PDB file of C-alpha atoms in Angstrom:
ATOM      1  CA  MET A  92     -10.120 -22.943  13.737  1.00 98.00           C
ATOM      2  CA  LYS A  93      -7.227 -20.233  14.609  1.00 98.00           C
ATOM      3  CA  ILE A  94      -6.472 -18.368  11.190  1.00 98.00           C
ATOM      4  CA  ALA A  95      -4.796 -15.331  10.858  1.00 98.00           C
ATOM      5  CA  VAL A  96      -5.414 -12.812   8.039  1.00 98.00           C
ATOM      6  CA  ALA A  97      -2.782 -10.548   6.819  1.00 98.00           C
ATOM      7  CA  GLY A  98      -4.335  -7.422   5.422  1.00 98.00           C
ATOM      8  CA  ALA A  99      -7.152  -7.594   7.594  1.00 98.00           C
ATOM      9  CA  SER A 100      -8.184  -3.741   7.293  1.00 97.00           C
ATOM     10  CA  GLY A 101      -8.758  -3.824   3.545  1.00 96.00           C
ATOM     11  CA  ARG A 102     -11.727  -4.187   1.939  1.00 96.00           C
ATOM     12  CA  ALA A 103     -11.473  -8.031   1.416  1.00 98.00           C
ATOM     13  CA  GLY A 104      -9.640  -8.549   4.520  1.00 98.00           C
ATOM     14  CA  SER A 105     -12.231  -6.957   6.543  1.00 98.00           C
ATOM     15  CA  GLU A 106     -15.056  -8.895   4.900  1.00 98.00           C
ATOM     16  CA  ILE A 107     -12.771 -12.003   5.494  1.00 98.00           C
ATOM     17  CA  THR A 108     -12.345 -10.915   9.032  1.00 98.00           C
ATOM     18  CA  LYS A 109     -16.071 -10.220   9.742  1.00 98.00           C
ATOM     19  CA  GLU A 110     -17.229 -13.785   8.004  1.00 98.00           C
ATOM     20  CA  LEU A 111     -14.677 -15.651   9.931  1.00 98.00           C
ATOM     21  CA  SER A 112     -15.685 -14.127  13.593  1.00 98.00           C
ATOM     22  CA  ARG A 113     -19.583 -14.623  12.590  1.00 98.00           C
ATOM     23  CA  ARG A 114     -18.443 -18.619  11.846  1.00 98.00           C
ATOM     24  CA  GLY A 115     -16.728 -18.557  15.680  1.00 98.00           C
ATOM     25  CA  HIS A 116     -13.193 -19.234  14.515  1.00 98.00           C
ATOM     26  CA  THR A 117     -10.312 -17.417  16.283  1.00 98.00           C
ATOM     27  CA  VAL A 118      -8.851 -14.923  14.139  1.00 98.00           C
ATOM     28  CA  THR A 119      -5.614 -13.203  14.176  1.00 98.00           C
ATOM     29  CA  ALA A 120      -6.347 -10.070  12.341  1.00 98.00           C
ATOM     30  CA  ILE A 121      -3.036  -8.490  11.079  1.00 98.00           C
ATOM     31  CA  ALA A 122      -2.537  -4.678   9.641  1.00 98.00           C
ATOM     32  CA  ARG A 123      -0.051  -1.933   9.595  1.00 96.00           C
ATOM     33  CA  ASN A 124      -2.757   0.138  11.287  1.00 96.00           C
ATOM     34  CA  PRO A 125      -4.587  -2.599  13.369  1.00 97.00           C
ATOM     35  CA  GLU A 126      -6.705   0.537  14.828  1.00 96.00           C
ATOM     36  CA  LYS A 127      -8.582   0.534  11.618  1.00 95.00           C
ATOM     37  CA  ILE A 128      -9.872  -2.913  12.116  1.00 96.00           C
ATOM     38  CA  ALA A 129     -13.422  -3.377  13.479  1.00 93.00           C
ATOM     39  CA  ALA A 130     -14.130  -4.835  17.387  1.00 96.00           C
ATOM     40  CA  LEU A 131     -15.551  -8.384  16.489  1.00 98.00           C
ATOM     41  CA  PRO A 132     -15.839 -10.976  18.859  1.00 98.00           C
ATOM     42  CA  ASN A 133     -12.915 -13.860  18.487  1.00 98.00           C
ATOM     43  CA  VAL A 134     -10.572 -11.502  16.542  1.00 98.00           C
ATOM     44  CA  THR A 135      -7.328 -10.059  17.741  1.00 98.00           C
ATOM     45  CA  PRO A 136      -6.177  -6.810  15.587  1.00 98.00           C
ATOM     46  CA  THR A 137      -2.394  -7.298  15.760  1.00 98.00           C
ATOM     47  CA  LYS A 138       0.186  -4.853  14.231  1.00 98.00           C
ATOM     48  CA  GLY A 139       2.262  -6.826  11.209  1.00 98.00           C
ATOM     49  CA  ASP A 140       3.917  -5.695   8.274  1.00 97.00           C
ATOM     50  CA  VAL A 141       3.790  -8.270   4.645  1.00 97.00           C
ATOM     51  CA  LEU A 142       7.219  -7.348   4.039  1.00 97.00           C
ATOM     52  CA  ASP A 143       8.581  -8.406   7.278  1.00 98.00           C
ATOM     53  CA  GLN A 144       9.086 -12.091   6.259  1.00 98.00           C
ATOM     54  CA  LEU A 145      10.817 -13.051   9.568  1.00 98.00           C
ATOM     55  CA  GLY A 146       7.764 -11.037  11.416  1.00 98.00           C
ATOM     56  CA  LEU A 147       4.949 -12.720   9.634  1.00 98.00           C
ATOM     57  CA  THR A 148       6.402 -16.131  10.068  1.00 98.00           C
ATOM     58  CA  LYS A 149       5.781 -15.384  13.906  1.00 98.00           C
ATOM     59  CA  LEU A 150       2.524 -13.727  13.704  1.00 98.00           C
ATOM     60  CA  TRP A 151       1.421 -17.262  11.357  1.00 98.00           C
ATOM     61  CA  SER A 152       2.896 -19.747  13.769  1.00 98.00           C
ATOM     62  CA  GLY A 153       0.568 -21.837  15.760  1.00 98.00           C
ATOM     63  CA  HIS A 154      -2.277 -21.070  13.477  1.00 98.00           C
ATOM     64  CA  ASP A 155      -4.516 -23.749  11.167  1.00 98.00           C
ATOM     65  CA  VAL A 156      -4.817 -21.447   8.368  1.00 98.00           C
ATOM     66  CA  ALA A 157      -3.058 -18.293   7.013  1.00 98.00           C
ATOM     67  CA  VAL A 158      -4.914 -15.897   4.480  1.00 98.00           C
ATOM     68  CA  SER A 159      -3.244 -13.032   2.728  1.00 98.00           C
ATOM     69  CA  SER A 160      -5.634 -10.073   1.311  1.00 98.00           C
ATOM     70  CA  VAL A 161      -3.071  -7.708   0.337  1.00 98.00           C
ATOM     71  CA  HIS A 162      -2.238  -5.711  -2.910  1.00 96.00           C
ATOM     72  CA  PHE A 163       0.207  -8.100  -5.094  1.00 97.00           C
ATOM     73  CA  LEU A 164       2.302  -4.889  -5.803  1.00 97.00           C
ATOM     74  CA  ALA A 165       2.598  -3.728  -2.190  1.00 96.00           C
ATOM     75  CA  SER A 166       3.835  -7.314  -1.125  1.00 97.00           C
ATOM     76  CA  ASP A 167       6.270  -9.542  -2.194  1.00 98.00           C
ATOM     77  CA  PRO A 168       5.175 -13.540  -2.899  1.00 98.00           C
ATOM     78  CA  HIS A 169       8.464 -15.034  -2.277  1.00 98.00           C
ATOM     79  CA  LYS A 170       8.073 -13.316   1.217  1.00 98.00           C
ATOM     80  CA  LEU A 171       4.833 -14.181   1.682  1.00 98.00           C
ATOM     81  CA  ILE A 172       4.932 -17.942   0.479  1.00 98.00           C
ATOM     82  CA  GLY A 173       8.372 -17.872   2.477  1.00 98.00           C
ATOM     83  CA  ALA A 174       6.507 -17.080   5.870  1.00 98.00           C
ATOM     84  CA  ALA A 175       3.640 -19.767   4.828  1.00 98.00           C
ATOM     85  CA  LYS A 176       6.035 -22.710   4.695  1.00 98.00           C
ATOM     86  CA  ALA A 177       8.328 -21.592   7.873  1.00 98.00           C
ATOM     87  CA  SER A 178       5.191 -21.039   9.919  1.00 98.00           C
ATOM     88  CA  GLY A 179       4.004 -24.285   9.459  1.00 97.00           C
ATOM     89  CA  VAL A 180       0.592 -23.377   9.239  1.00 98.00           C
ATOM     90  CA  GLY A 181      -1.619 -26.344   7.513  1.00 97.00           C
ATOM     91  CA  ARG A 182      -3.526 -23.910   4.930  1.00 98.00           C
ATOM     92  CA  TYR A 183      -2.367 -21.047   3.238  1.00 98.00           C
ATOM     93  CA  LEU A 184      -5.293 -19.041   1.112  1.00 98.00           C
ATOM     94  CA  VAL A 185      -4.686 -16.286  -1.370  1.00 98.00           C
ATOM     95  CA  VAL A 186      -7.228 -13.401  -2.207  1.00 98.00           C
ATOM     96  CA  GLY A 187      -6.030 -13.292  -5.553  1.00 97.00           C
ATOM     97  CA  GLY A 188      -7.313 -11.198  -8.814  1.00 96.00           C
ATOM     98  CA  ALA A 189      -9.128 -11.642 -12.059  1.00 97.00           C
ATOM     99  CA  GLY A 190      -6.453 -10.994 -14.377  1.00 97.00           C
ATOM    100  CA  SER A 191      -4.993 -14.500 -14.726  1.00 97.00           C
ATOM    101  CA  LEU A 192      -8.804 -16.128 -15.172  1.00 98.00           C
ATOM    102  CA  GLU A 193      -9.114 -17.165 -18.927  1.00 97.00           C
ATOM    103  CA  VAL A 194     -11.825 -15.476 -20.987  1.00 96.00           C
ATOM    104  CA  ALA A 195     -11.092 -18.078 -23.900  1.00 94.00           C
ATOM    105  CA  PRO A 196      -8.716 -21.106 -24.193  1.00 95.00           C
ATOM    106  CA  GLY A 197      -5.369 -19.950 -23.123  1.00 93.00           C
ATOM    107  CA  VAL A 198      -6.281 -16.226 -22.971  1.00 96.00           C
ATOM    108  CA  LYS A 199      -6.201 -14.602 -19.839  1.00 96.00           C
ATOM    109  CA  LEU A 200      -8.309 -11.472 -19.077  1.00 97.00           C
ATOM    110  CA  VAL A 201      -5.270  -9.220 -18.207  1.00 97.00           C
ATOM    111  CA  THR A 202      -4.015  -9.701 -21.923  1.00 96.00           C
ATOM    112  CA  THR A 203      -7.391  -8.900 -23.415  1.00 96.00           C
ATOM    113  CA  PRO A 204      -7.396  -5.016 -25.464  1.00 93.00           C
ATOM    114  CA  GLY A 205     -10.303  -3.804 -22.913  1.00 90.00           C
ATOM    115  CA  PHE A 206      -8.420  -4.346 -20.099  1.00 95.00           C
ATOM    116  CA  PRO A 207      -7.819  -0.987 -17.906  1.00 93.00           C
ATOM    117  CA  ALA A 208      -4.398  -0.099 -18.051  1.00 95.00           C
ATOM    118  CA  GLN A 209      -4.158   1.357 -14.607  1.00 95.00           C
ATOM    119  CA  TYR A 210      -4.888  -2.249 -13.369  1.00 95.00           C
ATOM    120  CA  LYS A 211      -2.756  -4.112 -15.234  1.00 96.00           C
ATOM    121  CA  ALA A 212       0.671  -4.176 -13.515  1.00 97.00           C
ATOM    122  CA  GLU A 213      -1.448  -5.324 -10.212  1.00 97.00           C
ATOM    123  CA  ALA A 214      -3.105  -7.948 -12.593  1.00 97.00           C
ATOM    124  CA  GLU A 215       0.419  -9.453 -13.888  1.00 97.00           C
ATOM    125  CA  ALA A 216       1.587  -9.522 -10.524  1.00 97.00           C
ATOM    126  CA  GLY A 217      -0.936 -11.445  -9.351  1.00 97.00           C
ATOM    127  CA  SER A 218      -0.716 -13.947 -12.345  1.00 97.00           C
ATOM    128  CA  ALA A 219       2.853 -14.195 -11.170  1.00 97.00           C
ATOM    129  CA  PHE A 220       1.884 -14.960  -7.583  1.00 98.00           C
ATOM    130  CA  LEU A 221      -0.147 -17.903  -9.036  1.00 98.00           C
ATOM    131  CA  ASP A 222       2.530 -19.299 -11.262  1.00 97.00           C
ATOM    132  CA  LEU A 223       4.636 -19.227  -8.003  1.00 98.00           C
ATOM    133  CA  LEU A 224       2.488 -21.108  -6.054  1.00 98.00           C
ATOM    134  CA  ARG A 225       1.888 -23.825  -8.536  1.00 98.00           C
ATOM    135  CA  GLN A 226       5.426 -24.436  -8.564  1.00 97.00           C
ATOM    136  CA  GLU A 227       5.673 -25.438  -4.936  1.00 97.00           C
ATOM    137  CA  GLU A 228       5.596 -28.899  -3.904  1.00 91.00           C
ATOM    138  CA  LYS A 229       4.810 -29.097  -0.155  1.00 91.00           C
ATOM    139  CA  LEU A 230       2.897 -25.762   0.747  1.00 98.00           C
ATOM    140  CA  ASN A 231      -0.948 -26.387   0.817  1.00 98.00           C
ATOM    141  CA  TRP A 232      -2.309 -23.479  -0.892  1.00 98.00           C
ATOM    142  CA  THR A 233      -5.512 -22.238  -2.425  1.00 98.00           C
ATOM    143  CA  PHE A 234      -5.438 -19.321  -4.807  1.00 98.00           C
ATOM    144  CA  ILE A 235      -9.284 -17.474  -5.082  1.00 98.00           C
ATOM    145  CA  SER A 236      -9.937 -15.386  -7.883  1.00 98.00           C
ATOM    146  CA  PRO A 237     -12.760 -12.839  -7.425  1.00 98.00           C
ATOM    147  CA  SER A 238     -14.955 -11.649 -10.810  1.00 98.00           C
ATOM    148  CA  ALA A 239     -13.959  -8.819 -12.836  1.00 96.00           C
ATOM    149  CA  LEU A 240     -15.312  -6.411 -10.708  1.00 96.00           C
ATOM    150  CA  PHE A 241     -14.730  -6.682  -7.130  1.00 97.00           C
ATOM    151  CA  VAL A 242     -17.533  -4.380  -5.260  1.00 96.00           C
ATOM    152  CA  GLU A 243     -18.966  -3.371  -2.102  1.00 96.00           C
ATOM    153  CA  GLU A 244     -22.446  -4.675  -2.445  1.00 95.00           C
ATOM    154  CA  ALA A 245     -24.799  -6.705   0.081  1.00 93.00           C
ATOM    155  CA  ARG A 246     -24.081 -10.074   1.530  1.00 96.00           C
ATOM    156  CA  THR A 247     -26.463 -12.707  -0.465  1.00 97.00           C
ATOM    157  CA  GLY A 248     -24.632 -15.982   0.035  1.00 97.00           C
ATOM    158  CA  LYS A 249     -25.701 -16.726  -3.568  1.00 97.00           C
ATOM    159  CA  PHE A 250     -22.919 -17.196  -6.238  1.00 98.00           C
ATOM    160  CA  ARG A 251     -20.933 -19.665  -8.156  1.00 98.00           C
ATOM    161  CA  LEU A 252     -17.894 -21.243  -8.193  1.00 98.00           C
ATOM    162  CA  GLY A 253     -15.552 -21.863 -11.175  1.00 98.00           C
ATOM    163  CA  THR A 254     -12.006 -22.690 -11.630  1.00 97.00           C
ATOM    164  CA  ASP A 255      -9.663 -20.848 -14.050  1.00 97.00           C
ATOM    165  CA  GLN A 256     -12.448 -19.423 -16.592  1.00 98.00           C
ATOM    166  CA  LEU A 257     -13.833 -16.243 -16.084  1.00 98.00           C
ATOM    167  CA  LEU A 258     -17.420 -16.456 -14.752  1.00 98.00           C
ATOM    168  CA  ALA A 259     -20.365 -13.840 -16.122  1.00 96.00           C
ATOM    169  CA  ASP A 260     -23.839 -13.457 -15.609  1.00 92.00           C
ATOM    170  CA  ALA A 261     -26.596 -13.943 -18.409  1.00 91.00           C
ATOM    171  CA  ASN A 262     -25.756 -10.040 -19.395  1.00 94.00           C
ATOM    172  CA  GLY A 263     -21.977 -10.576 -19.731  1.00 92.00           C
ATOM    173  CA  LYS A 264     -21.069  -8.783 -16.263  1.00 96.00           C
ATOM    174  CA  SER A 265     -18.306 -10.583 -14.154  1.00 97.00           C
ATOM    175  CA  TRP A 266     -18.652  -9.622 -10.597  1.00 97.00           C
ATOM    176  CA  ILE A 267     -18.857 -10.502  -7.029  1.00 98.00           C
ATOM    177  CA  SER A 268     -18.935  -8.440  -3.666  1.00 98.00           C
ATOM    178  CA  PHE A 269     -16.675  -8.359  -0.923  1.00 98.00           C
ATOM    179  CA  ALA A 270     -18.781 -10.042   1.754  1.00 98.00           C
ATOM    180  CA  ASP A 271     -19.930 -12.930  -0.788  1.00 98.00           C
ATOM    181  CA  TYR A 272     -16.351 -13.765  -1.521  1.00 98.00           C
ATOM    182  CA  ALA A 273     -15.907 -13.841   1.846  1.00 98.00           C
ATOM    183  CA  ILE A 274     -18.169 -16.482   2.315  1.00 98.00           C
ATOM    184  CA  ALA A 275     -16.803 -18.671  -0.532  1.00 98.00           C
ATOM    185  CA  LEU A 276     -13.450 -18.200   1.090  1.00 98.00           C
ATOM    186  CA  ALA A 277     -14.624 -19.371   4.635  1.00 98.00           C
ATOM    187  CA  ASP A 278     -16.597 -22.099   3.052  1.00 98.00           C
ATOM    188  CA  GLU A 279     -13.158 -23.421   1.572  1.00 98.00           C
ATOM    189  CA  ILE A 280     -11.332 -23.116   5.014  1.00 98.00           C
ATOM    190  CA  GLU A 281     -14.252 -25.205   6.608  1.00 98.00           C
ATOM    191  CA  LYS A 282     -14.776 -27.496   3.741  1.00 98.00           C
ATOM    192  CA  PRO A 283     -11.393 -27.784   1.433  1.00 98.00           C
ATOM    193  CA  ALA A 284     -12.314 -28.329  -2.031  1.00 98.00           C
ATOM    194  CA  HIS A 285      -9.640 -26.642  -3.867  1.00 98.00           C
ATOM    195  CA  GLN A 286      -6.419 -27.792  -2.525  1.00 97.00           C
ATOM    196  CA  ARG A 287      -3.261 -26.672  -4.094  1.00 98.00           C
ATOM    197  CA  GLN A 288      -5.637 -25.218  -6.954  1.00 97.00           C
ATOM    198  CA  ARG A 289      -6.875 -21.873  -7.958  1.00 98.00           C
ATOM    199  CA  PHE A 290     -10.900 -21.236  -7.913  1.00 98.00           C
ATOM    200  CA  THR A 291     -12.977 -18.411  -8.721  1.00 98.00           C
ATOM    201  CA  VAL A 292     -15.979 -16.879  -7.517  1.00 98.00           C
ATOM    202  CA  GLY A 293     -18.792 -14.696  -9.139  1.00 98.00           C
ATOM    203  CA  TYR A 294     -22.495 -14.458  -9.667  1.00 96.00           C
TER     204      TYR A 294
END
């Protein structure tokens, strides 16, 4: 498939790009500084700005799938959604956040007392992005939330999937590596199971 990844030089975006390359997809890897994107088979580093809706629309046009892996506070969900719709891509996948996941019925992680203050604004912006996607009637979107801790760890290929509830291991730790998250995202592209839905991945 032809897949465009915005934010391809970031920690999640670079692993997603690597995983898609590993699987033989043709990837347009978009970043403000494309020289930071690793040289990989079937990957074309491309300069782009997620705040430039028209430019992003042009970059995403002609692709089967568009992925956005960008910080919520450094982007505009209206522009990203607008570009996804105008570009005519078949699917739009968003690297989401954990803050909007529930820790109890109706209780989002971001609203809990122990949630780190420095991440609250980013988490709330991610939750607002998900709310906007859920109002879309035509766009074929998928919002993929990592677990609470999104970390640099080995690629294991072993993880669990959930829907709107935060996943945690037997010790109460909620985490996923960028590399294993990338596997779950690539799996979703190849075998769609959560169209127009949010799901989460964790150990």
